[in-house]
Short mmCIF file of C-alpha atoms in Angstrom, two decimals:
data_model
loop_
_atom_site.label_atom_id
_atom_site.label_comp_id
_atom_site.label_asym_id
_atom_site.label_seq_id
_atom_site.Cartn_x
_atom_site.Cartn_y
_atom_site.Cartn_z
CA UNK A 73 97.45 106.27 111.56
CA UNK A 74 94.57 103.94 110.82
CA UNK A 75 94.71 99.96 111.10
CA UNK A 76 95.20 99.35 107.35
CA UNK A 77 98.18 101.66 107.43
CA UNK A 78 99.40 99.82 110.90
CA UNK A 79 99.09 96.28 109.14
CA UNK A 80 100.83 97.05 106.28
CA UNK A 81 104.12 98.83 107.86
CA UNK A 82 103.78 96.05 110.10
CA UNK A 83 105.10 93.82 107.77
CA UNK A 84 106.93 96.31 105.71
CA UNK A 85 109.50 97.01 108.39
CA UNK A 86 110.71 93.55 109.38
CA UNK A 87 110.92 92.52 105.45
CA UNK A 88 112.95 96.08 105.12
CA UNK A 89 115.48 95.15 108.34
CA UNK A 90 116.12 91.71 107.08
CA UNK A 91 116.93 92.78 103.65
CA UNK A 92 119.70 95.58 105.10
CA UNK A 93 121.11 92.48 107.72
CA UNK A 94 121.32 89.84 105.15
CA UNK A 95 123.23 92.55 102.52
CA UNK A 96 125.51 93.23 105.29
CA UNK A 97 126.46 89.70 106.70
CA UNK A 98 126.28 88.31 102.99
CA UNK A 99 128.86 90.90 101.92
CA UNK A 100 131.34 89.87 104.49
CA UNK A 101 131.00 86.11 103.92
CA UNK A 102 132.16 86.11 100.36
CA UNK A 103 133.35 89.99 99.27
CA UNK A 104 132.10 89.17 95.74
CA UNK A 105 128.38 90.65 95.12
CA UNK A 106 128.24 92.29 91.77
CA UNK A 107 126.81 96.26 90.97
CA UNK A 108 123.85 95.58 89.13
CA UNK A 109 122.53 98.25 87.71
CA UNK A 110 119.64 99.69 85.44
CA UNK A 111 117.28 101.87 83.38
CA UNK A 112 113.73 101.05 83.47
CA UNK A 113 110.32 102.69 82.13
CA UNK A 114 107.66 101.92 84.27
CA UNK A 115 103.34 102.44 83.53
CA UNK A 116 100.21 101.07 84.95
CA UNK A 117 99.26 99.02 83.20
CA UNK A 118 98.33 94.98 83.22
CA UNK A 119 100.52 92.47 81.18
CA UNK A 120 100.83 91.84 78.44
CA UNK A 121 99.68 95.34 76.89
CA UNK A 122 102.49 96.71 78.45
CA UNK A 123 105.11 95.25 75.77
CA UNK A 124 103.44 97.65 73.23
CA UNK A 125 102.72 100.58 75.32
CA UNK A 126 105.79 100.62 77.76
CA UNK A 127 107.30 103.13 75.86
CA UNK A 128 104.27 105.34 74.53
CA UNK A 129 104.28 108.64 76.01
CA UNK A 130 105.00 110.20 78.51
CA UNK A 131 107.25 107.80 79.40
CA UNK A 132 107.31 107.24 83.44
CA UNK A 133 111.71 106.71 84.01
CA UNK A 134 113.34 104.96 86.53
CA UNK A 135 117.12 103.63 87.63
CA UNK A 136 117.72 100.85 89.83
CA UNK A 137 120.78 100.21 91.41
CA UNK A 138 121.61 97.34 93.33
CA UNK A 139 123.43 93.50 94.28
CA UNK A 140 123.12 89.74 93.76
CA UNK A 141 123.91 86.94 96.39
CA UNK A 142 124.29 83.74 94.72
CA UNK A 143 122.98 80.82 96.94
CA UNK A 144 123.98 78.03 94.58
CA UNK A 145 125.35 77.89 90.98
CA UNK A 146 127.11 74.53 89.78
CA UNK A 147 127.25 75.95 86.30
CA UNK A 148 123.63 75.61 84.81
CA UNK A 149 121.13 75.99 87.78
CA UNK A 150 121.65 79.06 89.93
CA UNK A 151 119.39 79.70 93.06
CA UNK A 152 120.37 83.55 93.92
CA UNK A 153 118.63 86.70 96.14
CA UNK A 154 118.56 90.63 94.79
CA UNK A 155 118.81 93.38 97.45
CA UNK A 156 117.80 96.39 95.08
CA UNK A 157 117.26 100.25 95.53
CA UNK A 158 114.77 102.15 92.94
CA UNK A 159 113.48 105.14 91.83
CA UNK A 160 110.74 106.53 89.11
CA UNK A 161 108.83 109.29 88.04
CA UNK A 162 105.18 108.96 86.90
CA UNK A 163 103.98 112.01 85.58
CA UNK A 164 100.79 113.13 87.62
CA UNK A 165 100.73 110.47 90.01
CA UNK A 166 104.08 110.37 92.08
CA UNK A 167 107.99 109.89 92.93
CA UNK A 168 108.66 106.65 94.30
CA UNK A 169 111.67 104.98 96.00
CA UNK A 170 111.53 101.50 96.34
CA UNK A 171 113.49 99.50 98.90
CA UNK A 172 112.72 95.70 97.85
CA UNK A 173 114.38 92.29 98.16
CA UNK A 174 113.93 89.07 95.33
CA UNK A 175 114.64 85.24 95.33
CA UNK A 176 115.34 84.05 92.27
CA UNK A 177 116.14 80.75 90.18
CA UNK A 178 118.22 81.46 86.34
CA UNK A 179 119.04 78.42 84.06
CA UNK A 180 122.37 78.92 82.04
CA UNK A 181 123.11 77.93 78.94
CA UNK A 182 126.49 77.03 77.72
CA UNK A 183 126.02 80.11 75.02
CA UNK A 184 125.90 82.45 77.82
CA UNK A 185 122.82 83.02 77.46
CA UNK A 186 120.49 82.87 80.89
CA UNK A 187 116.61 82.96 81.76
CA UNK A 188 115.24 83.67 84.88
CA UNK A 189 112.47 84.32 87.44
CA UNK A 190 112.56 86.34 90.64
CA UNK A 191 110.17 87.07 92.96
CA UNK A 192 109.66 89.11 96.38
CA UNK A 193 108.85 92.54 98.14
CA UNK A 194 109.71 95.53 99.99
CA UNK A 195 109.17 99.00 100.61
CA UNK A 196 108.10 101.97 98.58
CA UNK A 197 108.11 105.49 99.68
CA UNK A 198 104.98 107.51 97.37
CA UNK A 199 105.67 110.86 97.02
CA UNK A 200 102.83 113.13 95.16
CA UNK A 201 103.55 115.06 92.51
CA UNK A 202 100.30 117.21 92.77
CA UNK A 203 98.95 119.10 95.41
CA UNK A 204 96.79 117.33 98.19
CA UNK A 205 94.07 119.39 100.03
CA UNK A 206 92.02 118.13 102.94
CA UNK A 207 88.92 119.92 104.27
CA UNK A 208 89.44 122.43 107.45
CA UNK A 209 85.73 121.97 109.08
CA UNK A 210 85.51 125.93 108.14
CA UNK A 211 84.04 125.94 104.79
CA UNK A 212 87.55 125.26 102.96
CA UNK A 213 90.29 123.42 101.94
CA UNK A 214 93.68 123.94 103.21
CA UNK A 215 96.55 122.63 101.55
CA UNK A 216 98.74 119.51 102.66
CA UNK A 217 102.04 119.38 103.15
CA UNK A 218 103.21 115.56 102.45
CA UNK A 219 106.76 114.48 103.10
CA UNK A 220 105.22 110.87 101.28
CA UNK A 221 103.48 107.79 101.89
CA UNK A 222 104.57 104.55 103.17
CA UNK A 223 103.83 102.05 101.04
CA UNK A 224 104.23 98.17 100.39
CA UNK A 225 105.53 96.33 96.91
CA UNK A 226 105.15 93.01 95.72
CA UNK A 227 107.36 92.13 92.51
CA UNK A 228 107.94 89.56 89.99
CA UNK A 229 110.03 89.10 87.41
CA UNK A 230 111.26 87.49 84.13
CA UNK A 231 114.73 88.17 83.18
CA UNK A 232 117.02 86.89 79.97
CA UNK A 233 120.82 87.43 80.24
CA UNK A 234 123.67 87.30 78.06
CA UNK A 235 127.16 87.25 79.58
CA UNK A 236 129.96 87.78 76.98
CA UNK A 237 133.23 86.27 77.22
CA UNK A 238 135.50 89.10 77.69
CA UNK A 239 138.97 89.82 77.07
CA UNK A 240 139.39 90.36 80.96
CA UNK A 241 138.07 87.49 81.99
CA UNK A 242 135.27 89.43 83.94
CA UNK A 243 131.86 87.62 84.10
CA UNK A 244 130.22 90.88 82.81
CA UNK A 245 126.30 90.41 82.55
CA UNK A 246 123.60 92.71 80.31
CA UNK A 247 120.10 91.50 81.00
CA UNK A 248 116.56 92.22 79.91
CA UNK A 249 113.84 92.19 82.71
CA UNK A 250 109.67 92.62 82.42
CA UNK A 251 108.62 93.08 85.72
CA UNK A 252 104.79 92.85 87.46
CA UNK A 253 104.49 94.48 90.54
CA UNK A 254 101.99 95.66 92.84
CA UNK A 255 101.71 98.59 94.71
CA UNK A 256 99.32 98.42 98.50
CA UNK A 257 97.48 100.47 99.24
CA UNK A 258 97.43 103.11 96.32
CA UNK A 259 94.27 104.83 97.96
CA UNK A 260 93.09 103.21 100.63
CA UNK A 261 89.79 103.95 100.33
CA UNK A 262 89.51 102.82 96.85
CA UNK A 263 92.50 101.45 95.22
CA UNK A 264 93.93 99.05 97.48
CA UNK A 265 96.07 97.62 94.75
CA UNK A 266 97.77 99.30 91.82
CA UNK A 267 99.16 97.01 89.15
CA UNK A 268 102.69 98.23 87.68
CA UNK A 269 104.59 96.75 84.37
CA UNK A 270 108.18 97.83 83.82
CA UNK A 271 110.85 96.65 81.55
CA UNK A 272 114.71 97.28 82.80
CA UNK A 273 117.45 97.25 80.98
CA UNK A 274 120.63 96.81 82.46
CA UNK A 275 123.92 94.98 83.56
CA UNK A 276 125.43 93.42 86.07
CA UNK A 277 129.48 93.98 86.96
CA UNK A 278 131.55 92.86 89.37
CA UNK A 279 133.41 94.98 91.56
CA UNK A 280 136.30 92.67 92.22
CA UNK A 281 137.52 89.37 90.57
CA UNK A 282 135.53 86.35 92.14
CA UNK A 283 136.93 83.70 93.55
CA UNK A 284 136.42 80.25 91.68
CA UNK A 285 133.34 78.09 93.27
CA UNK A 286 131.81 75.15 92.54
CA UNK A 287 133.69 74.78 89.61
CA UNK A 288 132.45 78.14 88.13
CA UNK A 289 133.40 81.48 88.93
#
């Protein structure tokens, strides 16, 4: 493993272990984090071409799954973290699982209508999707077996939300996200960075009535 690869998992790993510790001990504090979940199409490609070209083919699909710890909310400004687990398809370039962590600020309107920004990192797992070779010192190339590539993301986000009021009383939440993110190294001989565009689609429920707080649930 070479010293570009040592650096970067060096600072993968303690970003990945504080994301799974703070998911854990946040859970048990207040038992109230909401499923968030998501469909998302994903290309590489730099903003803003992406919001005409996001959906041209073939189309590169991805879910997220994943939670939201709310810091602060007293009804119009909410400071909040995402713990979130991913995964895409791009045709002739790779799988990928991403492992990744945001902090994020959304303004509220009284509508229930919300915009926000989120920004962080993680870890994303690059899995080929054709055949690698490398050269034997005999003349040839023998083929590679590859269980993936460790990999580092950087992400931002903007994000509009509507939450409906509904019958239940439920704070249900569909939301809109157009995400930037980078993905180091690509190649690390030549593509250190690869720029990523994706827009999700998705909603946020919660998996248990919340508890009133700060004078909003």
């Amino acid at each position: 493993m070479d010293r570009s690869k040592n650096g970067v998992m060096k600072g993968v790993y303690p970003l990945v272990v504080f994301l799974l510790v703070s998911a854990s001990g946040g859970a048990q504090q207040r038992q109230r984090w909401p499923l968030r979940a998501a469909v998302f199409s994903n290309a590489t490609l730099l903003p803003p071409v992406v919001l005409t070209r996001i959906f041209a083919e073939p189309l590169h699909p991805g879910l997220s799954l994943g939670t939201t710890y709310t810091y602060r909310n007293n009804g119009r400004h909410e400071l909040l973290q995402t713990f979130r687990a991913g995964y895409f398809y791009h045709r002739y370039n790779q799988h990928a699982i991403q492992l990744y962590t945001e902090a994020g600020y959304r303004l509220h309107s009284r509508s229930g209508l919300d915009a926000g920004l989120l920004i962080g990192g993680g870890y994303l797992h690059a899995i080929p999707t054709t055949p690698t070779f490398a050269w034997n010192g005999r003349g040839s190339y023998d083929r590679k077996r590859s269980l993936g590539r460790p990999r580092a993301m950087i992400s931002s986000a903007l994000e509009l939300g509507y939450s409906p009021r509904m019958p239940t009383g439920a704070p249900v939440r569909f939301f809109l996200a157009y995400q930037f993110w980078l993905q180091t190294p690509f190649l690390k001989q030549y593509v250190p960075l690869l720029p990523n565009t994706a827009l999700h689609l998705g909603a946020s429920v919660p998996l248990r009535k919340p508890v009133p707080r700060n004078g909003t649930h």
